[in-house]
Amino acid sequence: MAMNGITPSNMDPKHATRILVQAGDHWLHELHAGQTFRIVDLEGNQAVDTFFLDARDTAERYCAQTTIREQGSIHLTTGTRILSTRGRELLRIVADTCGRHDTLGGACAAESNQVRYGLEKRPMHNCRDSFLLAMARSGRNLTKRDIGANVNFFMNVPVTPEGKLDFQDGISAAGKYVEMTVTRDVLVLISNCPQLNNPCNGWNPTPVELLVWDPWRPSGARHPHVH
Ligand SMILES: [Zn+2]
């Protein structure tokens, strides 16, 4: 679990279901135990705000604190077990060509944009609203109470020796990806961050691609489980 541990994948994209998520768009879908899930930073330096909930019982969801404590590191990368509020593994990162991902910075919101960047930034698109919109549209009876501290894939938030957080231009680049195996059936909630006020997206939000492999359908035919 070394920092900047680059681990490429052996999975073949031609056997995957591929989904494009446009800059600033959101995605909420159920993934099933045994599937493999990849997020590709197509153009580089894009923050992908992501939250996971147990699909069978959404009261159990991603827990940044447990994940950080159990791996003894604040960054997520190959080998990271993405753990739930009940300490169970939801997913596991098995490949990573970016090197590390943040889970301290949280999601941008109308309120934080306003406080950090000015009153006129309040109506701007933000990840928290995208999360809420995705949940409202899902028909799954999810509300803002179901959101917790999230993962920011590809986002670069170095921590200084004094313990300060620093939002910096990304260490990611075009084509870099992170890949995880799905341990339990999960809902994956993504906001492909629309932030324009800080360098988390390199000042230019861009699309990402999602790939899903089914272990039971190696032919790569479009499968029924990504709705
Ligand atoms: Zn954001």
Tab-separated table of C-alpha atoms and ligand atoms in Angstrom:
chain	number	residue	atom	x	y	z
A	1	MET	CA	0.000	0.000	0.000
A	2	ALA	CA	2.861	2.339	-0.750
A	3	MET	CA	2.033	5.893	-1.698
A	4	ASN	CA	2.040	6.341	-5.433
A	5	GLY	CA	1.969	2.566	-5.820
A	6	ILE	CA	1.092	2.215	-9.505
A	7	THR	CA	-0.656	-1.087	-10.228
A	8	PRO	CA	-2.003	-1.654	-13.750
A	9	SER	CA	-4.939	-3.985	-14.394
A	10	ASN	CA	-5.121	-7.115	-16.541
A	11	MET	CA	-8.816	-6.650	-17.299
A	12	ASP	CA	-9.760	-6.263	-20.950
A	13	PRO	CA	-11.980	-3.239	-21.639
A	14	LYS	CA	-13.543	-4.960	-24.633
A	15	HIS	CA	-15.315	-7.346	-22.221
A	16	ALA	CA	-16.746	-4.531	-20.086
A	17	THR	CA	-19.937	-2.538	-20.124
A	18	ARG	CA	-18.823	1.062	-20.638
A	19	ILE	CA	-20.635	4.149	-19.387
A	20	LEU	CA	-19.667	7.773	-20.050
A	21	VAL	CA	-20.386	10.276	-17.267
A	22	GLN	CA	-20.202	13.832	-18.559
A	23	ALA	CA	-18.479	16.652	-16.678
A	24	GLY	CA	-20.725	17.746	-13.816
A	25	ASP	CA	-23.140	14.851	-14.280
A	26	HIS	CA	-24.138	12.230	-11.713
A	27	TRP	CA	-24.580	8.444	-11.702
A	28	LEU	CA	-26.269	6.153	-9.186
A	29	HIS	CA	-26.336	2.429	-9.895
A	30	GLU	CA	-26.219	-0.896	-8.162
A	31	LEU	CA	-23.168	-3.091	-8.592
A	32	HIS	CA	-23.104	-6.733	-7.599
A	33	ALA	CA	-20.648	-8.787	-5.597
A	34	GLY	CA	-18.116	-10.308	-7.975
A	35	GLN	CA	-18.212	-7.505	-10.517
A	36	THR	CA	-15.175	-5.360	-11.249
A	37	PHE	CA	-15.576	-1.614	-11.515
A	38	ARG	CA	-13.150	0.861	-13.081
A	39	ILE	CA	-13.269	4.660	-13.211
A	40	VAL	CA	-11.188	6.257	-15.964
A	41	ASP	CA	-10.071	9.881	-15.759
A	42	LEU	CA	-10.416	10.438	-19.518
A	43	GLU	CA	-8.827	13.862	-19.833
A	44	GLY	CA	-6.933	14.127	-16.540
A	45	ASN	CA	-7.207	16.008	-13.248
A	46	GLN	CA	-10.893	15.286	-12.741
A	47	ALA	CA	-12.283	14.770	-9.233
A	48	VAL	CA	-14.866	11.976	-9.035
A	49	ASP	CA	-16.810	12.349	-5.784
A	50	THR	CA	-18.073	8.886	-4.902
A	51	PHE	CA	-20.108	7.352	-2.105
A	52	PHE	CA	-21.036	3.711	-1.527
A	53	LEU	CA	-24.049	2.255	0.264
A	54	ASP	CA	-24.851	-1.384	0.944
A	55	ALA	CA	-27.562	-2.155	-1.611
A	56	ARG	CA	-29.476	-4.489	0.720
A	57	ASP	CA	-29.401	-2.171	3.735
A	58	THR	CA	-28.539	1.439	2.957
A	59	ALA	CA	-28.123	2.201	6.672
A	60	GLU	CA	-24.725	0.552	6.151
A	61	ARG	CA	-22.519	2.726	3.976
A	62	TYR	CA	-18.958	3.829	3.283
A	63	CYS	CA	-17.034	4.917	6.347
A	64	ALA	CA	-13.958	7.050	5.672
A	65	GLN	CA	-12.851	6.877	9.298
A	66	THR	CA	-12.910	3.078	9.480
A	67	THR	CA	-11.217	2.770	6.086
A	68	ILE	CA	-8.418	5.152	7.086
A	69	ARG	CA	-7.917	3.602	10.507
A	70	GLU	CA	-7.846	-0.007	9.343
A	71	GLN	CA	-5.294	0.624	6.577
A	72	GLY	CA	-3.288	3.138	8.594
A	73	SER	CA	-3.184	5.619	5.717
A	74	ILE	CA	-5.197	8.633	4.650
A	75	HIS	CA	-4.874	7.921	0.929
A	76	LEU	CA	-6.760	5.250	-1.002
A	77	THR	CA	-4.888	3.145	-3.538
A	78	THR	CA	-4.268	-0.477	-4.560
A	79	GLY	CA	-4.945	-2.736	-1.602
A	80	THR	CA	-7.371	-0.362	0.075
A	81	ARG	CA	-10.372	-2.159	1.523
A	82	ILE	CA	-13.314	0.221	1.203
A	83	LEU	CA	-15.039	-0.413	4.537
A	84	SER	CA	-18.540	0.242	5.800
A	85	THR	CA	-19.917	1.847	8.931
A	86	ARG	CA	-20.149	-1.729	10.285
A	87	GLY	CA	-16.537	-2.448	9.433
A	88	ARG	CA	-17.319	-4.743	6.516
A	89	GLU	CA	-15.615	-4.624	3.146
A	90	LEU	CA	-17.816	-3.131	0.414
A	91	LEU	CA	-15.180	-3.038	-2.332
A	92	ARG	CA	-11.432	-3.456	-2.640
A	93	ILE	CA	-9.116	-1.405	-4.859
A	94	VAL	CA	-7.176	-3.859	-7.025
A	95	ALA	CA	-5.554	-1.602	-9.625
A	96	ASP	CA	-4.589	2.047	-9.736
A	97	THR	CA	-2.558	3.976	-12.294
A	98	CYS	CA	-3.066	7.345	-10.577
A	99	GLY	CA	-1.448	6.334	-7.289
A	100	ARG	CA	-3.635	7.803	-4.623
A	101	HIS	CA	-7.098	9.154	-3.956
A	102	ASP	CA	-8.516	11.464	-1.321
A	103	THR	CA	-11.168	10.820	1.282
A	104	LEU	CA	-10.597	13.856	3.533
A	105	GLY	CA	-11.728	16.735	1.313
A	106	GLY	CA	-15.448	15.949	1.216
A	107	ALA	CA	-17.850	17.092	-1.489
A	108	CYS	CA	-18.303	20.632	-2.733
A	109	ALA	CA	-21.640	22.235	-1.862
A	110	ALA	CA	-23.565	25.456	-2.457
A	111	GLU	CA	-22.808	26.482	1.115
A	112	SER	CA	-19.079	25.785	0.995
A	113	ASN	CA	-18.760	27.468	-2.410
A	114	GLN	CA	-20.433	30.523	-0.931
A	115	VAL	CA	-18.286	30.595	2.201
A	116	ARG	CA	-15.008	29.867	0.446
A	117	TYR	CA	-15.397	31.710	-2.849
A	118	GLY	CA	-18.156	34.333	-2.539
A	119	LEU	CA	-21.884	34.879	-2.307
A	120	GLU	CA	-22.354	34.861	-6.068
A	121	LYS	CA	-21.036	31.253	-6.239
A	122	ARG	CA	-24.066	29.862	-4.431
A	123	PRO	CA	-26.084	28.876	-7.546
A	124	MET	CA	-23.145	27.059	-9.154
A	125	HIS	CA	-23.379	23.325	-9.757
A	126	ASN	CA	-21.846	21.316	-6.929
A	127	CYS	CA	-21.372	17.707	-5.860
A	128	ARG	CA	-23.732	17.755	-2.908
A	129	ASP	CA	-26.634	18.886	-5.105
A	130	SER	CA	-25.648	16.267	-7.699
A	131	PHE	CA	-25.738	13.575	-4.993
A	132	LEU	CA	-29.196	14.732	-3.886
A	133	LEU	CA	-30.468	14.892	-7.459
A	134	ALA	CA	-29.188	11.395	-8.233
A	135	MET	CA	-30.827	10.021	-5.102
A	136	ALA	CA	-34.135	11.789	-5.782
A	137	ARG	CA	-34.204	10.455	-9.332
A	138	SER	CA	-33.318	6.904	-8.290
A	139	GLY	CA	-36.687	6.167	-6.694
A	140	ARG	CA	-34.821	4.413	-3.866
A	141	ASN	CA	-36.078	6.522	-0.988
A	142	LEU	CA	-32.637	7.985	-0.328
A	143	THR	CA	-32.278	11.470	1.158
A	144	LYS	CA	-29.526	13.798	2.343
A	145	ARG	CA	-29.411	11.814	5.594
A	146	ASP	CA	-27.956	8.947	3.594
A	147	ILE	CA	-24.858	10.875	2.512
A	148	GLY	CA	-21.642	10.624	4.503
A	149	ALA	CA	-18.002	11.533	3.983
A	150	ASN	CA	-17.132	10.463	0.452
A	151	VAL	CA	-14.162	9.368	-1.630
A	152	ASN	CA	-12.681	11.809	-4.130
A	153	PHE	CA	-11.132	9.607	-6.767
A	154	PHE	CA	-8.205	11.269	-8.589
A	155	MET	CA	-8.329	14.291	-6.276
A	156	ASN	CA	-5.049	15.476	-4.830
A	157	VAL	CA	-5.314	16.671	-1.234
A	158	PRO	CA	-1.841	16.484	0.267
A	159	VAL	CA	-1.537	16.876	4.017
A	160	THR	CA	1.340	19.023	5.216
A	161	PRO	CA	3.647	17.920	8.081
A	162	GLU	CA	1.705	20.404	10.235
A	163	GLY	CA	-1.513	18.539	9.431
A	164	LYS	CA	-2.960	21.134	7.064
A	165	LEU	CA	-5.049	20.095	4.062
A	166	ASP	CA	-4.025	21.463	0.716
A	167	PHE	CA	-6.232	21.234	-2.415
A	168	GLN	CA	-3.881	21.018	-5.341
A	169	ASP	CA	-3.871	20.510	-9.037
A	170	GLY	CA	-4.184	16.797	-9.619
A	171	ILE	CA	-1.528	14.123	-9.863
A	172	SER	CA	-3.814	12.306	-12.277
A	173	ALA	CA	-3.569	12.534	-16.055
A	174	ALA	CA	-5.522	11.539	-19.142
A	175	GLY	CA	-6.320	7.830	-19.187
A	176	LYS	CA	-5.407	7.095	-15.578
A	177	TYR	CA	-7.782	4.779	-13.780
A	178	VAL	CA	-8.685	3.163	-10.494
A	179	GLU	CA	-10.247	-0.273	-10.384
A	180	MET	CA	-12.012	-2.154	-7.622
A	181	THR	CA	-13.659	-5.489	-7.090
A	182	VAL	CA	-17.136	-5.451	-5.583
A	183	THR	CA	-17.310	-7.479	-2.354
A	184	ARG	CA	-20.929	-6.814	-1.361
A	185	ASP	CA	-23.829	-5.584	-3.486
A	186	VAL	CA	-23.480	-1.799	-3.377
A	187	LEU	CA	-25.107	1.351	-4.637
A	188	VAL	CA	-22.459	3.544	-6.214
A	189	LEU	CA	-23.245	7.250	-6.082
A	190	ILE	CA	-21.029	9.457	-8.229
A	191	SER	CA	-20.874	13.183	-8.772
A	192	ASN	CA	-18.415	13.933	-11.540
A	193	CYS	CA	-17.359	17.162	-9.859
A	194	PRO	CA	-18.393	20.420	-11.586
A	195	GLN	CA	-16.222	22.606	-9.316
A	196	LEU	CA	-14.689	25.656	-11.057
A	197	ASN	CA	-13.445	27.600	-8.024
A	198	ASN	CA	-10.519	25.437	-6.936
A	199	PRO	CA	-7.965	23.349	-8.814
A	200	CYS	CA	-9.478	19.930	-7.966
A	201	ASN	CA	-10.566	19.552	-11.612
A	202	GLY	CA	-7.684	21.533	-13.070
A	203	TRP	CA	-10.235	24.397	-13.460
A	204	ASN	CA	-11.886	22.422	-16.241
A	205	PRO	CA	-14.358	19.633	-15.387
A	206	THR	CA	-14.152	16.765	-17.897
A	207	PRO	CA	-15.967	13.449	-18.527
A	208	VAL	CA	-15.037	10.126	-16.972
A	209	GLU	CA	-15.701	6.609	-18.175
A	210	LEU	CA	-16.973	3.761	-16.001
A	211	LEU	CA	-16.307	0.127	-16.899
A	212	VAL	CA	-18.072	-2.838	-15.328
A	213	TRP	CA	-17.012	-6.450	-15.800
A	214	ASP	CA	-19.273	-9.378	-14.957
A	215	PRO	CA	-17.471	-12.526	-13.842
A	216	TRP	CA	-20.398	-14.564	-15.129
A	217	ARG	CA	-20.501	-13.004	-18.598
A	218	PRO	CA	-16.966	-13.066	-19.984
A	219	SER	CA	-18.290	-12.445	-23.483
A	220	GLY	CA	-18.797	-8.835	-22.454
A	221	ALA	CA	-22.331	-8.705	-23.795
A	222	ARG	CA	-24.366	-5.911	-22.293
A	223	HIS	CA	-25.546	-7.263	-18.993
A	224	PRO	CA	-28.800	-6.563	-17.171
A	225	HIS	CA	-27.394	-5.498	-13.825
A	226	VAL	CA	-26.303	-1.955	-14.589
A	227	HIS	CA	-29.576	-0.095	-14.731
B	1	ZN	ZN	-17.377	18.783	-6.338
